[in-house]
């Protein structure tokens, strides 16, 4: 929720900066027209005004450049936030998939619990596996099948 709010705030800030950029571009166009008018009607008294207008134009261009850099940084931050949001959604999807897999495994275990006997066998007599326990899974159907075939082989 906080990430979405931050994303919305960044989008609003981006829109505001774009409007400011448009306003500055219009002001720049107006100053250029004024400069052209002063250049066409130059007299000795207009030189100081012309220099001030050129300085103002230079300052405005610098401000436009800074604003464009700020917009670029803001867009980059917005892109990073979107990427983070996408990664969080992907992580949530993976966790959900893992939970679904665990639930399916539990359901399979519940369905097959009559066919599987889990015998706890101690192997503490073995020096290599001293004081460890192992789980041996014995399938009843297959154990019966192997006993029957072994009995048939012994009878033959």
mmCIF file of C-alpha atoms in Angstrom:
data_model
loop_
_atom_site.group_PDB
_atom_site.id
_atom_site.type_symbol
_atom_site.label_atom_id
_atom_site.label_comp_id
_atom_site.label_asym_id
_atom_site.label_seq_id
_atom_site.Cartn_x
_atom_site.Cartn_y
_atom_site.Cartn_z
ATOM 1 C CA UNK A 1 0.000 0.000 0.000
ATOM 2 C CA UNK A 2 2.821 2.356 0.886
ATOM 3 C CA UNK A 3 4.594 1.531 -2.349
ATOM 4 C CA UNK A 4 1.472 2.307 -4.365
ATOM 5 C CA UNK A 5 1.050 5.613 -2.547
ATOM 6 C CA UNK A 6 4.661 6.496 -3.242
ATOM 7 C CA UNK A 7 4.196 5.562 -6.874
ATOM 8 C CA UNK A 8 1.143 7.794 -7.152
ATOM 9 C CA UNK A 9 2.986 10.652 -5.487
ATOM 10 C CA UNK A 10 5.869 10.282 -7.918
ATOM 11 C CA UNK A 11 3.494 10.299 -10.853
ATOM 12 C CA UNK A 12 1.880 13.499 -9.608
ATOM 13 C CA UNK A 13 5.270 15.078 -9.110
ATOM 14 C CA UNK A 14 6.262 14.027 -12.593
ATOM 15 C CA UNK A 15 3.145 15.614 -14.040
ATOM 16 C CA UNK A 16 3.812 18.815 -12.122
ATOM 17 C CA UNK A 17 7.382 18.943 -13.372
ATOM 18 C CA UNK A 18 6.233 18.392 -16.927
ATOM 19 C CA UNK A 19 3.821 21.295 -16.616
ATOM 20 C CA UNK A 20 6.593 23.440 -15.202
ATOM 21 C CA UNK A 21 8.818 22.439 -18.090
ATOM 22 C CA UNK A 22 6.138 23.447 -20.561
ATOM 23 C CA UNK A 23 5.706 26.789 -18.821
ATOM 24 C CA UNK A 24 9.437 27.425 -18.914
ATOM 25 C CA UNK A 25 9.557 26.576 -22.591
ATOM 26 C CA UNK A 26 6.801 29.082 -23.271
ATOM 27 C CA UNK A 27 8.680 31.687 -21.281
ATOM 28 C CA UNK A 28 11.810 30.898 -23.248
ATOM 29 C CA UNK A 29 9.934 31.378 -26.493
ATOM 30 C CA UNK A 30 8.595 34.701 -25.272
ATOM 31 C CA UNK A 31 12.076 35.851 -24.293
ATOM 32 C CA UNK A 32 13.423 34.836 -27.667
ATOM 33 C CA UNK A 33 10.738 36.857 -29.383
ATOM 34 C CA UNK A 34 11.542 39.829 -27.177
ATOM 35 C CA UNK A 35 15.222 39.410 -27.945
ATOM 36 C CA UNK A 36 14.485 39.333 -31.644
ATOM 37 C CA UNK A 37 12.416 42.472 -31.309
ATOM 38 C CA UNK A 38 15.215 44.223 -29.432
ATOM 39 C CA UNK A 39 17.752 43.159 -32.012
ATOM 40 C CA UNK A 40 15.629 44.549 -34.793
ATOM 41 C CA UNK A 41 15.189 47.879 -33.032
ATOM 42 C CA UNK A 42 18.620 48.337 -31.495
ATOM 43 C CA UNK A 43 19.622 51.704 -30.247
ATOM 44 C CA UNK A 44 22.348 52.666 -27.835
ATOM 45 C CA UNK A 45 19.918 52.722 -24.903
ATOM 46 C CA UNK A 46 18.691 49.180 -25.564
ATOM 47 C CA UNK A 47 22.099 47.502 -25.172
ATOM 48 C CA UNK A 48 21.839 47.200 -21.405
ATOM 49 C CA UNK A 49 18.359 45.758 -21.722
ATOM 50 C CA UNK A 50 19.604 43.379 -24.396
ATOM 51 C CA UNK A 51 22.432 42.134 -22.145
ATOM 52 C CA UNK A 52 20.028 41.643 -19.244
ATOM 53 C CA UNK A 53 17.641 39.803 -21.503
ATOM 54 C CA UNK A 54 20.436 37.527 -22.732
ATOM 55 C CA UNK A 55 21.450 36.788 -19.146
ATOM 56 C CA UNK A 56 17.864 36.008 -18.267
ATOM 57 C CA UNK A 57 17.646 33.758 -21.291
ATOM 58 C CA UNK A 58 20.799 31.944 -20.234
ATOM 59 C CA UNK A 59 19.463 31.523 -16.714
ATOM 60 C CA UNK A 60 16.208 30.190 -18.072
ATOM 61 C CA UNK A 61 18.050 27.687 -20.254
ATOM 62 C CA UNK A 62 20.042 26.541 -17.254
ATOM 63 C CA UNK A 63 16.851 26.146 -15.267
ATOM 64 C CA UNK A 64 15.345 24.119 -18.087
ATOM 65 C CA UNK A 65 18.367 21.866 -18.140
ATOM 66 C CA UNK A 66 18.160 21.305 -14.392
ATOM 67 C CA UNK A 67 14.471 20.601 -14.644
ATOM 68 C CA UNK A 68 15.056 18.055 -17.375
ATOM 69 C CA UNK A 69 17.689 16.342 -15.243
ATOM 70 C CA UNK A 70 15.268 16.258 -12.351
ATOM 71 C CA UNK A 71 12.615 14.769 -14.596
ATOM 72 C CA UNK A 72 15.041 12.146 -15.792
ATOM 73 C CA UNK A 73 15.960 11.210 -12.232
ATOM 74 C CA UNK A 74 12.326 11.078 -11.264
ATOM 75 C CA UNK A 75 11.525 8.815 -14.183
ATOM 76 C CA UNK A 76 14.398 6.569 -13.223
ATOM 77 C CA UNK A 77 13.131 6.393 -9.658
ATOM 78 C CA UNK A 78 9.669 5.623 -10.926
ATOM 79 C CA UNK A 79 11.042 2.847 -13.092
ATOM 80 C CA UNK A 80 12.951 1.408 -10.150
ATOM 81 C CA UNK A 81 9.842 1.479 -8.000
ATOM 82 C CA UNK A 82 7.865 -0.290 -10.678
ATOM 83 C CA UNK A 83 10.590 -2.886 -10.951
ATOM 84 C CA UNK A 84 10.548 -3.353 -7.193
ATOM 85 C CA UNK A 85 6.796 -3.743 -7.255
ATOM 86 C CA UNK A 86 7.100 -6.304 -10.027
ATOM 87 C CA UNK A 87 9.736 -8.228 -8.076
ATOM 88 C CA UNK A 88 7.561 -8.208 -4.975
ATOM 89 C CA UNK A 89 4.635 -9.535 -6.961
ATOM 90 C CA UNK A 90 6.836 -12.228 -8.456
ATOM 91 C CA UNK A 91 8.066 -13.212 -5.009
ATOM 92 C CA UNK A 92 4.503 -13.364 -3.753
ATOM 93 C CA UNK A 93 3.560 -15.540 -6.701
ATOM 94 C CA UNK A 94 6.473 -17.885 -6.014
ATOM 95 C CA UNK A 95 5.521 -18.142 -2.352
ATOM 96 C CA UNK A 96 1.949 -18.880 -3.321
ATOM 97 C CA UNK A 97 3.131 -21.554 -5.736
ATOM 98 C CA UNK A 98 5.295 -23.106 -3.034
ATOM 99 C CA UNK A 99 2.361 -23.122 -0.632
ATOM 100 C CA UNK A 100 0.205 -24.783 -3.271
ATOM 101 C CA UNK A 101 2.887 -27.400 -3.849
ATOM 102 C CA UNK A 102 3.105 -28.101 -0.125
ATOM 103 C CA UNK A 103 -0.666 -28.421 0.103
ATOM 104 C CA UNK A 104 -0.680 -30.849 -2.824
ATOM 105 C CA UNK A 105 2.049 -32.883 -1.161
ATOM 106 C CA UNK A 106 0.065 -32.963 2.071
ATOM 107 C CA UNK A 107 -3.040 -34.045 0.177
ATOM 108 C CA UNK A 108 -1.065 -36.799 -1.541
ATOM 109 C CA UNK A 109 0.274 -37.947 1.805
ATOM 110 C CA UNK A 110 -3.237 -37.988 3.254
ATOM 111 C CA UNK A 111 -4.516 -40.013 0.309
ATOM 112 C CA UNK A 112 -1.687 -42.554 0.454
ATOM 113 C CA UNK A 113 -1.326 -42.909 4.214
ATOM 114 C CA UNK A 114 -3.017 -46.329 4.192
ATOM 115 C CA UNK A 115 -0.523 -47.667 1.669
ATOM 116 C CA UNK A 116 2.608 -46.408 3.381
ATOM 117 C CA UNK A 117 4.019 -47.531 6.689
ATOM 118 C CA UNK A 118 6.817 -45.438 8.063
ATOM 119 C CA UNK A 119 9.082 -47.475 10.264
ATOM 120 C CA UNK A 120 11.489 -45.755 12.602
ATOM 121 C CA UNK A 121 14.690 -47.738 12.607
ATOM 122 C CA UNK A 122 17.546 -47.020 14.937
ATOM 123 C CA UNK A 123 20.996 -47.460 13.498
ATOM 124 C CA UNK A 124 22.946 -46.694 16.627
ATOM 125 C CA UNK A 125 24.703 -50.075 16.343
ATOM 126 C CA UNK A 126 26.511 -48.842 13.253
ATOM 127 C CA UNK A 127 29.647 -46.831 14.133
ATOM 128 C CA UNK A 128 29.303 -44.612 11.062
ATOM 129 C CA UNK A 129 25.733 -43.552 11.899
ATOM 130 C CA UNK A 130 26.011 -43.575 15.658
ATOM 131 C CA UNK A 131 23.087 -41.964 17.504
ATOM 132 C CA UNK A 132 21.223 -41.127 14.293
ATOM 133 C CA UNK A 133 17.771 -42.225 13.235
ATOM 134 C CA UNK A 134 16.674 -43.004 9.728
ATOM 135 C CA UNK A 135 13.206 -43.298 8.267
ATOM 136 C CA UNK A 136 12.472 -46.278 6.099
ATOM 137 C CA UNK A 137 9.390 -46.131 3.899
ATOM 138 C CA UNK A 138 7.857 -49.510 3.184
ATOM 139 C CA UNK A 139 5.107 -49.788 0.581
ATOM 140 C CA UNK A 140 2.632 -52.469 1.687
ATOM 141 C CA UNK A 141 1.528 -53.489 -1.787
ATOM 142 C CA UNK A 142 5.051 -53.858 -3.127
ATOM 143 C CA UNK A 143 6.281 -55.583 0.018
ATOM 144 C CA UNK A 144 3.495 -58.153 -0.340
ATOM 145 C CA UNK A 145 4.305 -58.551 -4.037
ATOM 146 C CA UNK A 146 8.005 -59.093 -3.344
ATOM 147 C CA UNK A 147 7.264 -61.584 -0.553
ATOM 148 C CA UNK A 148 4.922 -63.530 -2.831
ATOM 149 C CA UNK A 149 7.408 -63.648 -5.717
ATOM 150 C CA UNK A 150 10.179 -64.661 -3.329
ATOM 151 C CA UNK A 151 7.956 -67.446 -1.976
ATOM 152 C CA UNK A 152 7.212 -68.582 -5.532
ATOM 153 C CA UNK A 153 10.930 -68.656 -6.356
ATOM 154 C CA UNK A 154 11.707 -70.609 -3.189
ATOM 155 C CA UNK A 155 8.922 -73.086 -3.935
ATOM 156 C CA UNK A 156 10.216 -73.642 -7.443
#
